[in-house]
């Protein structure tokens, strides 16, 4: 068995592709540096991540496939699914080995799987754009917690920088414990030390701006006023607004919320 160890970054994966072609050694398994290798490994190689090698692979990829395909690869990386890096490695090798375009050859299991995963991550990014609800803190910074299945926040953050360019805001991924802060000029990645108080996904009332509670009540009243009770369709409602986002939605909080939150025992929807 041939093993490659790398640093589990996207740039490191590109460098692994570079090394594979340079050494003419193609790994059967990719491991993180420091992992214990399986028994009977015949060849072991450690990939050194470097900007030059990663850029060379990316430039070669730009010549082979269109931008939407390259974006799709990054979507798969952000899925964080087990084995997604090995899937991408095989996909890239197939792209470089082919003398014709194969990115839409869905008869190939790897190409089909890349497309499926990329679509799921893209949908998750769209959910973030739709269901983020900001709460105004006492320091006039708007805060929004999220807990997406996939690491799709980097794909959606540009939307908020454009849409709310005149406000300071933070969007924080509670699952991965990082987020982005927009300071009216640039978007910066941040982490909160000791952020256990954020796990509920709600901003404590002691940290809210004085008028935040008023705006929350106004939004709830608007939501209720726009609802046509005779046309309520709970099944369609849950399909278009997955239940796993409800705990972060202002209009779903409180006892008077339309379609109040329930405990569910099945998989997230």
PDB file of N, CA, C and O in Angstrom, residues 59-107:
ATOM      1  N   UNK A  59      -2.981  26.266 -11.650  1.00  0.00           N
ATOM      2  CA  UNK A  59      -2.901  26.856 -12.993  1.00  0.00           C
ATOM      3  C   UNK A  59      -3.110  25.797 -14.066  1.00  0.00           C
ATOM      4  O   UNK A  59      -3.762  26.051 -15.099  1.00  0.00           O
ATOM      5  N   UNK A  60      -2.586  24.607 -13.847  1.00  0.00           N
ATOM      6  CA  UNK A  60      -2.803  23.514 -14.800  1.00  0.00           C
ATOM      7  C   UNK A  60      -4.279  23.141 -14.847  1.00  0.00           C
ATOM      8  O   UNK A  60      -4.819  22.829 -15.918  1.00  0.00           O
ATOM      9  N   UNK A  61      -4.931  23.198 -13.688  1.00  0.00           N
ATOM     10  CA  UNK A  61      -6.359  22.888 -13.630  1.00  0.00           C
ATOM     11  C   UNK A  61      -7.173  23.945 -14.366  1.00  0.00           C
ATOM     12  O   UNK A  61      -8.177  23.624 -15.024  1.00  0.00           O
ATOM     13  N   UNK A  62      -6.755  25.198 -14.287  1.00  0.00           N
ATOM     14  CA  UNK A  62      -7.455  26.271 -14.995  1.00  0.00           C
ATOM     15  C   UNK A  62      -7.445  26.054 -16.503  1.00  0.00           C
ATOM     16  O   UNK A  62      -8.374  26.470 -17.210  1.00  0.00           O
ATOM     17  N   UNK A  63      -6.401  25.404 -16.997  1.00  0.00           N
ATOM     18  CA  UNK A  63      -6.308  25.132 -18.430  1.00  0.00           C
ATOM     19  C   UNK A  63      -7.169  23.937 -18.848  1.00  0.00           C
ATOM     20  O   UNK A  63      -7.506  23.804 -20.022  1.00  0.00           O
ATOM     21  N   UNK A  64      -7.498  23.089 -17.878  1.00  0.00           N
ATOM     22  CA  UNK A  64      -8.212  21.849 -18.189  1.00  0.00           C
ATOM     23  C   UNK A  64      -9.720  21.958 -18.022  1.00  0.00           C
ATOM     24  O   UNK A  64     -10.472  21.323 -18.776  1.00  0.00           O
ATOM     25  N   UNK A  65     -10.174  22.723 -17.026  1.00  0.00           N
ATOM     26  CA  UNK A  65     -11.606  22.760 -16.724  1.00  0.00           C
ATOM     27  C   UNK A  65     -12.069  24.192 -16.524  1.00  0.00           C
ATOM     28  O   UNK A  65     -11.271  25.098 -16.257  1.00  0.00           O
ATOM     29  N   UNK A  66     -13.367  24.386 -16.614  1.00  0.00           N
ATOM     30  CA  UNK A  66     -13.960  25.712 -16.458  1.00  0.00           C
ATOM     31  C   UNK A  66     -14.055  26.097 -14.983  1.00  0.00           C
ATOM     32  O   UNK A  66     -13.890  25.267 -14.077  1.00  0.00           O
ATOM     33  N   UNK A  67     -14.354  27.363 -14.751  1.00  0.00           N
ATOM     34  CA  UNK A  67     -14.390  27.897 -13.389  1.00  0.00           C
ATOM     35  C   UNK A  67     -15.424  27.187 -12.529  1.00  0.00           C
ATOM     36  O   UNK A  67     -15.189  26.932 -11.345  1.00  0.00           O
ATOM     37  N   UNK A  68     -16.589  26.857 -13.101  1.00  0.00           N
ATOM     38  CA  UNK A  68     -17.625  26.209 -12.300  1.00  0.00           C
ATOM     39  C   UNK A  68     -17.169  24.839 -11.789  1.00  0.00           C
ATOM     40  O   UNK A  68     -17.547  24.419 -10.698  1.00  0.00           O
ATOM     41  N   UNK A  69     -16.344  24.156 -12.559  1.00  0.00           N
ATOM     42  CA  UNK A  69     -15.820  22.865 -12.116  1.00  0.00           C
ATOM     43  C   UNK A  69     -14.815  23.065 -10.990  1.00  0.00           C
ATOM     44  O   UNK A  69     -14.807  22.326  -9.998  1.00  0.00           O
ATOM     45  N   UNK A  70     -13.970  24.076 -11.110  1.00  0.00           N
ATOM     46  CA  UNK A  70     -13.009  24.358 -10.035  1.00  0.00           C
ATOM     47  C   UNK A  70     -13.733  24.748  -8.748  1.00  0.00           C
ATOM     48  O   UNK A  70     -13.331  24.348  -7.657  1.00  0.00           O
ATOM     49  N   UNK A  71     -14.796  25.528  -8.894  1.00  0.00           N
ATOM     50  CA  UNK A  71     -15.591  25.881  -7.721  1.00  0.00           C
ATOM     51  C   UNK A  71     -16.203  24.636  -7.086  1.00  0.00           C
ATOM     52  O   UNK A  71     -16.291  24.520  -5.856  1.00  0.00           O
ATOM     53  N   UNK A  72     -16.623  23.724  -7.928  1.00  0.00           N
ATOM     54  CA  UNK A  72     -17.232  22.492  -7.444  1.00  0.00           C
ATOM     55  C   UNK A  72     -16.251  21.686  -6.592  1.00  0.00           C
ATOM     56  O   UNK A  72     -16.622  21.107  -5.570  1.00  0.00           O
ATOM     57  N   UNK A  73     -14.985  21.680  -6.996  1.00  0.00           N
ATOM     58  CA  UNK A  73     -13.969  20.965  -6.225  1.00  0.00           C
ATOM     59  C   UNK A  73     -13.816  21.572  -4.832  1.00  0.00           C
ATOM     60  O   UNK A  73     -13.687  20.844  -3.832  1.00  0.00           O
ATOM     61  N   UNK A  74     -13.845  22.894  -4.758  1.00  0.00           N
ATOM     62  CA  UNK A  74     -13.717  23.554  -3.459  1.00  0.00           C
ATOM     63  C   UNK A  74     -14.946  23.282  -2.594  1.00  0.00           C
ATOM     64  O   UNK A  74     -14.848  23.142  -1.371  1.00  0.00           O
ATOM     65  N   UNK A  75     -16.114  23.188  -3.222  1.00  0.00           N
ATOM     66  CA  UNK A  75     -17.331  22.840  -2.487  1.00  0.00           C
ATOM     67  C   UNK A  75     -17.172  21.463  -1.837  1.00  0.00           C
ATOM     68  O   UNK A  75     -17.553  21.272  -0.676  1.00  0.00           O
ATOM     69  N   UNK A  76     -16.648  20.515  -2.586  1.00  0.00           N
ATOM     70  CA  UNK A  76     -16.463  19.162  -2.048  1.00  0.00           C
ATOM     71  C   UNK A  76     -15.485  19.195  -0.878  1.00  0.00           C
ATOM     72  O   UNK A  76     -15.687  18.512   0.131  1.00  0.00           O
ATOM     73  N   UNK A  77     -14.429  19.981  -0.993  1.00  0.00           N
ATOM     74  CA  UNK A  77     -13.482  20.092   0.107  1.00  0.00           C
ATOM     75  C   UNK A  77     -14.164  20.622   1.367  1.00  0.00           C
ATOM     76  O   UNK A  77     -13.939  20.139   2.473  1.00  0.00           O
ATOM     77  N   UNK A  78     -15.043  21.607   1.206  1.00  0.00           N
ATOM     78  CA  UNK A  78     -15.737  22.194   2.344  1.00  0.00           C
ATOM     79  C   UNK A  78     -16.781  21.257   2.946  1.00  0.00           C
ATOM     80  O   UNK A  78     -17.273  21.510   4.053  1.00  0.00           O
ATOM     81  N   UNK A  79     -17.115  20.181   2.262  1.00  0.00           N
ATOM     82  CA  UNK A  79     -18.070  19.222   2.812  1.00  0.00           C
ATOM     83  C   UNK A  79     -17.539  18.561   4.071  1.00  0.00           C
ATOM     84  O   UNK A  79     -18.303  18.138   4.937  1.00  0.00           O
ATOM     85  N   UNK A  80     -16.222  18.429   4.161  1.00  0.00           N
ATOM     86  CA  UNK A  80     -15.558  17.808   5.310  1.00  0.00           C
ATOM     87  C   UNK A  80     -15.975  16.358   5.510  1.00  0.00           C
ATOM     88  O   UNK A  80     -15.844  15.803   6.612  1.00  0.00           O
ATOM     89  N   UNK A  81     -16.499  15.722   4.485  1.00  0.00           N
ATOM     90  CA  UNK A  81     -16.919  14.331   4.584  1.00  0.00           C
ATOM     91  C   UNK A  81     -15.702  13.413   4.611  1.00  0.00           C
ATOM     92  O   UNK A  81     -14.679  13.701   3.979  1.00  0.00           O
ATOM     93  N   UNK A  82     -15.817  12.312   5.320  1.00  0.00           N
ATOM     94  CA  UNK A  82     -14.731  11.342   5.355  1.00  0.00           C
ATOM     95  C   UNK A  82     -14.435  10.838   3.946  1.00  0.00           C
ATOM     96  O   UNK A  82     -15.350  10.455   3.206  1.00  0.00           O
ATOM     97  N   UNK A  83     -13.182  10.858   3.583  1.00  0.00           N
ATOM     98  CA  UNK A  83     -12.781  10.365   2.276  1.00  0.00           C
ATOM     99  C   UNK A  83     -12.948  11.349   1.144  1.00  0.00           C
ATOM    100  O   UNK A  83     -12.625  11.034  -0.002  1.00  0.00           O
ATOM    101  N   UNK A  84     -13.425  12.577   1.458  1.00  0.00           N
ATOM    102  CA  UNK A  84     -13.635  13.551   0.382  1.00  0.00           C
ATOM    103  C   UNK A  84     -12.311  13.995  -0.235  1.00  0.00           C
ATOM    104  O   UNK A  84     -12.256  14.309  -1.429  1.00  0.00           O
ATOM    105  N   UNK A  85     -11.231  14.012   0.564  1.00  0.00           N
ATOM    106  CA  UNK A  85      -9.933  14.395   0.005  1.00  0.00           C
ATOM    107  C   UNK A  85      -9.415  13.340  -0.962  1.00  0.00           C
ATOM    108  O   UNK A  85      -8.865  13.662  -2.022  1.00  0.00           O
ATOM    109  N   UNK A  86      -9.619  12.065  -0.631  1.00  0.00           N
ATOM    110  CA  UNK A  86      -9.204  10.994  -1.543  1.00  0.00           C
ATOM    111  C   UNK A  86     -10.054  10.993  -2.810  1.00  0.00           C
ATOM    112  O   UNK A  86      -9.556  10.712  -3.907  1.00  0.00           O
ATOM    113  N   UNK A  87     -11.339  11.308  -2.648  1.00  0.00           N
ATOM    114  CA  UNK A  87     -12.218  11.444  -3.815  1.00  0.00           C
ATOM    115  C   UNK A  87     -11.716  12.551  -4.729  1.00  0.00           C
ATOM    116  O   UNK A  87     -11.625  12.373  -5.961  1.00  0.00           O
ATOM    117  N   UNK A  88     -11.361  13.711  -4.157  1.00  0.00           N
ATOM    118  CA  UNK A  88     -10.851  14.822  -4.956  1.00  0.00           C
ATOM    119  C   UNK A  88      -9.518  14.473  -5.606  1.00  0.00           C
ATOM    120  O   UNK A  88      -9.264  14.864  -6.755  1.00  0.00           O
ATOM    121  N   UNK A  89      -8.676  13.754  -4.900  1.00  0.00           N
ATOM    122  CA  UNK A  89      -7.382  13.346  -5.462  1.00  0.00           C
ATOM    123  C   UNK A  89      -7.599  12.483  -6.706  1.00  0.00           C
ATOM    124  O   UNK A  89      -6.980  12.724  -7.750  1.00  0.00           O
ATOM    125  N   UNK A  90      -8.484  11.501  -6.600  1.00  0.00           N
ATOM    126  CA  UNK A  90      -8.768  10.644  -7.761  1.00  0.00           C
ATOM    127  C   UNK A  90      -9.375  11.460  -8.897  1.00  0.00           C
ATOM    128  O   UNK A  90      -9.033  11.261 -10.079  1.00  0.00           O
ATOM    129  N   UNK A  91     -10.264  12.371  -8.556  1.00  0.00           N
ATOM    130  CA  UNK A  91     -10.915  13.212  -9.567  1.00  0.00           C
ATOM    131  C   UNK A  91      -9.877  14.052 -10.315  1.00  0.00           C
ATOM    132  O   UNK A  91      -9.894  14.114 -11.553  1.00  0.00           O
ATOM    133  N   UNK A  92      -8.985  14.682  -9.570  1.00  0.00           N
ATOM    134  CA  UNK A  92      -7.962  15.518 -10.201  1.00  0.00           C
ATOM    135  C   UNK A  92      -7.053  14.700 -11.096  1.00  0.00           C
ATOM    136  O   UNK A  92      -6.693  15.131 -12.203  1.00  0.00           O
ATOM    137  N   UNK A  93      -6.676  13.531 -10.646  1.00  0.00           N
ATOM    138  CA  UNK A  93      -5.813  12.676 -11.464  1.00  0.00           C
ATOM    139  C   UNK A  93      -6.510  12.273 -12.756  1.00  0.00           C
ATOM    140  O   UNK A  93      -5.879  12.207 -13.820  1.00  0.00           O
ATOM    141  N   UNK A  94      -7.805  12.012 -12.683  1.00  0.00           N
ATOM    142  CA  UNK A  94      -8.555  11.648 -13.889  1.00  0.00           C
ATOM    143  C   UNK A  94      -8.644  12.841 -14.844  1.00  0.00           C
ATOM    144  O   UNK A  94      -8.555  12.663 -16.068  1.00  0.00           O
ATOM    145  N   UNK A  95      -8.817  14.039 -14.289  1.00  0.00           N
ATOM    146  CA  UNK A  95      -8.874  15.239 -15.123  1.00  0.00           C
ATOM    147  C   UNK A  95      -7.559  15.429 -15.873  1.00  0.00           C
ATOM    148  O   UNK A  95      -7.530  15.692 -17.087  1.00  0.00           O
ATOM    149  N   UNK A  96      -6.436  15.297 -15.156  1.00  0.00           N
ATOM    150  CA  UNK A  96      -5.130  15.529 -15.772  1.00  0.00           C
ATOM    151  C   UNK A  96      -4.732  14.406 -16.733  1.00  0.00           C
ATOM    152  O   UNK A  96      -4.001  14.646 -17.696  1.00  0.00           O
ATOM    153  N   UNK A  97      -5.220  13.202 -16.487  1.00  0.00           N
ATOM    154  CA  UNK A  97      -4.849  12.076 -17.351  1.00  0.00           C
ATOM    155  C   UNK A  97      -5.650  12.043 -18.639  1.00  0.00           C
ATOM    156  O   UNK A  97      -5.197  11.469 -19.646  1.00  0.00           O
ATOM    157  N   UNK A  98      -6.818  12.661 -18.641  1.00  0.00           N
ATOM    158  CA  UNK A  98      -7.701  12.593 -19.807  1.00  0.00           C
ATOM    159  C   UNK A  98      -7.251  13.564 -20.897  1.00  0.00           C
ATOM    160  O   UNK A  98      -6.758  14.653 -20.615  1.00  0.00           O
ATOM    161  N   UNK A  99      -7.415  13.147 -22.142  1.00  0.00           N
ATOM    162  CA  UNK A  99      -7.104  14.012 -23.272  1.00  0.00           C
ATOM    163  C   UNK A  99      -8.358  14.665 -23.847  1.00  0.00           C
ATOM    164  O   UNK A  99      -8.344  15.211 -24.941  1.00  0.00           O
ATOM    165  N   UNK A 100      -9.427  14.569 -23.099  1.00  0.00           N
ATOM    166  CA  UNK A 100     -10.685  15.206 -23.478  1.00  0.00           C
ATOM    167  C   UNK A 100     -11.420  15.582 -22.200  1.00  0.00           C
ATOM    168  O   UNK A 100     -11.031  15.186 -21.099  1.00  0.00           O
ATOM    169  N   UNK A 101     -12.494  16.347 -22.336  1.00  0.00           N
ATOM    170  CA  UNK A 101     -13.251  16.778 -21.169  1.00  0.00           C
ATOM    171  C   UNK A 101     -14.056  15.607 -20.606  1.00  0.00           C
ATOM    172  O   UNK A 101     -14.812  14.967 -21.338  1.00  0.00           O
ATOM    173  N   UNK A 102     -13.873  15.351 -19.312  1.00  0.00           N
ATOM    174  CA  UNK A 102     -14.579  14.232 -18.687  1.00  0.00           C
ATOM    175  C   UNK A 102     -15.390  14.668 -17.467  1.00  0.00           C
ATOM    176  O   UNK A 102     -15.996  13.821 -16.808  1.00  0.00           O
ATOM    177  N   UNK A 103     -15.417  15.983 -17.173  1.00  0.00           N
ATOM    178  CA  UNK A 103     -16.055  16.431 -15.948  1.00  0.00           C
ATOM    179  C   UNK A 103     -17.565  16.213 -15.926  1.00  0.00           C
ATOM    180  O   UNK A 103     -18.197  16.305 -14.868  1.00  0.00           O
ATOM    181  N   UNK A 104     -18.153  15.907 -17.081  1.00  0.00           N
ATOM    182  CA  UNK A 104     -19.587  15.616 -17.126  1.00  0.00           C
ATOM    183  C   UNK A 104     -19.856  14.166 -17.498  1.00  0.00           C
ATOM    184  O   UNK A 104     -20.977  13.818 -17.899  1.00  0.00           O
ATOM    185  N   UNK A 105     -18.856  13.331 -17.342  1.00  0.00           N
ATOM    186  CA  UNK A 105     -19.016  11.903 -17.588  1.00  0.00           C
ATOM    187  C   UNK A 105     -19.554  11.251 -16.319  1.00  0.00           C
ATOM    188  O   UNK A 105     -18.816  10.652 -15.531  1.00  0.00           O
ATOM    189  N   UNK A 106     -20.852  11.354 -16.109  1.00  0.00           N
ATOM    190  CA  UNK A 106     -21.436  10.889 -14.862  1.00  0.00           C
ATOM    191  C   UNK A 106     -21.577   9.374 -14.804  1.00  0.00           C
ATOM    192  O   UNK A 106     -22.109   8.837 -13.823  1.00  0.00           O
ATOM    193  N   UNK A 107     -21.106   8.694 -15.828  1.00  0.00           N
ATOM    194  CA  UNK A 107     -20.992   7.253 -15.740  1.00  0.00           C
ATOM    195  C   UNK A 107     -19.829   6.838 -14.863  1.00  0.00           C
ATOM    196  O   UNK A 107     -19.750   5.681 -14.427  1.00  0.00           O
TER     197      UNK A 107
END
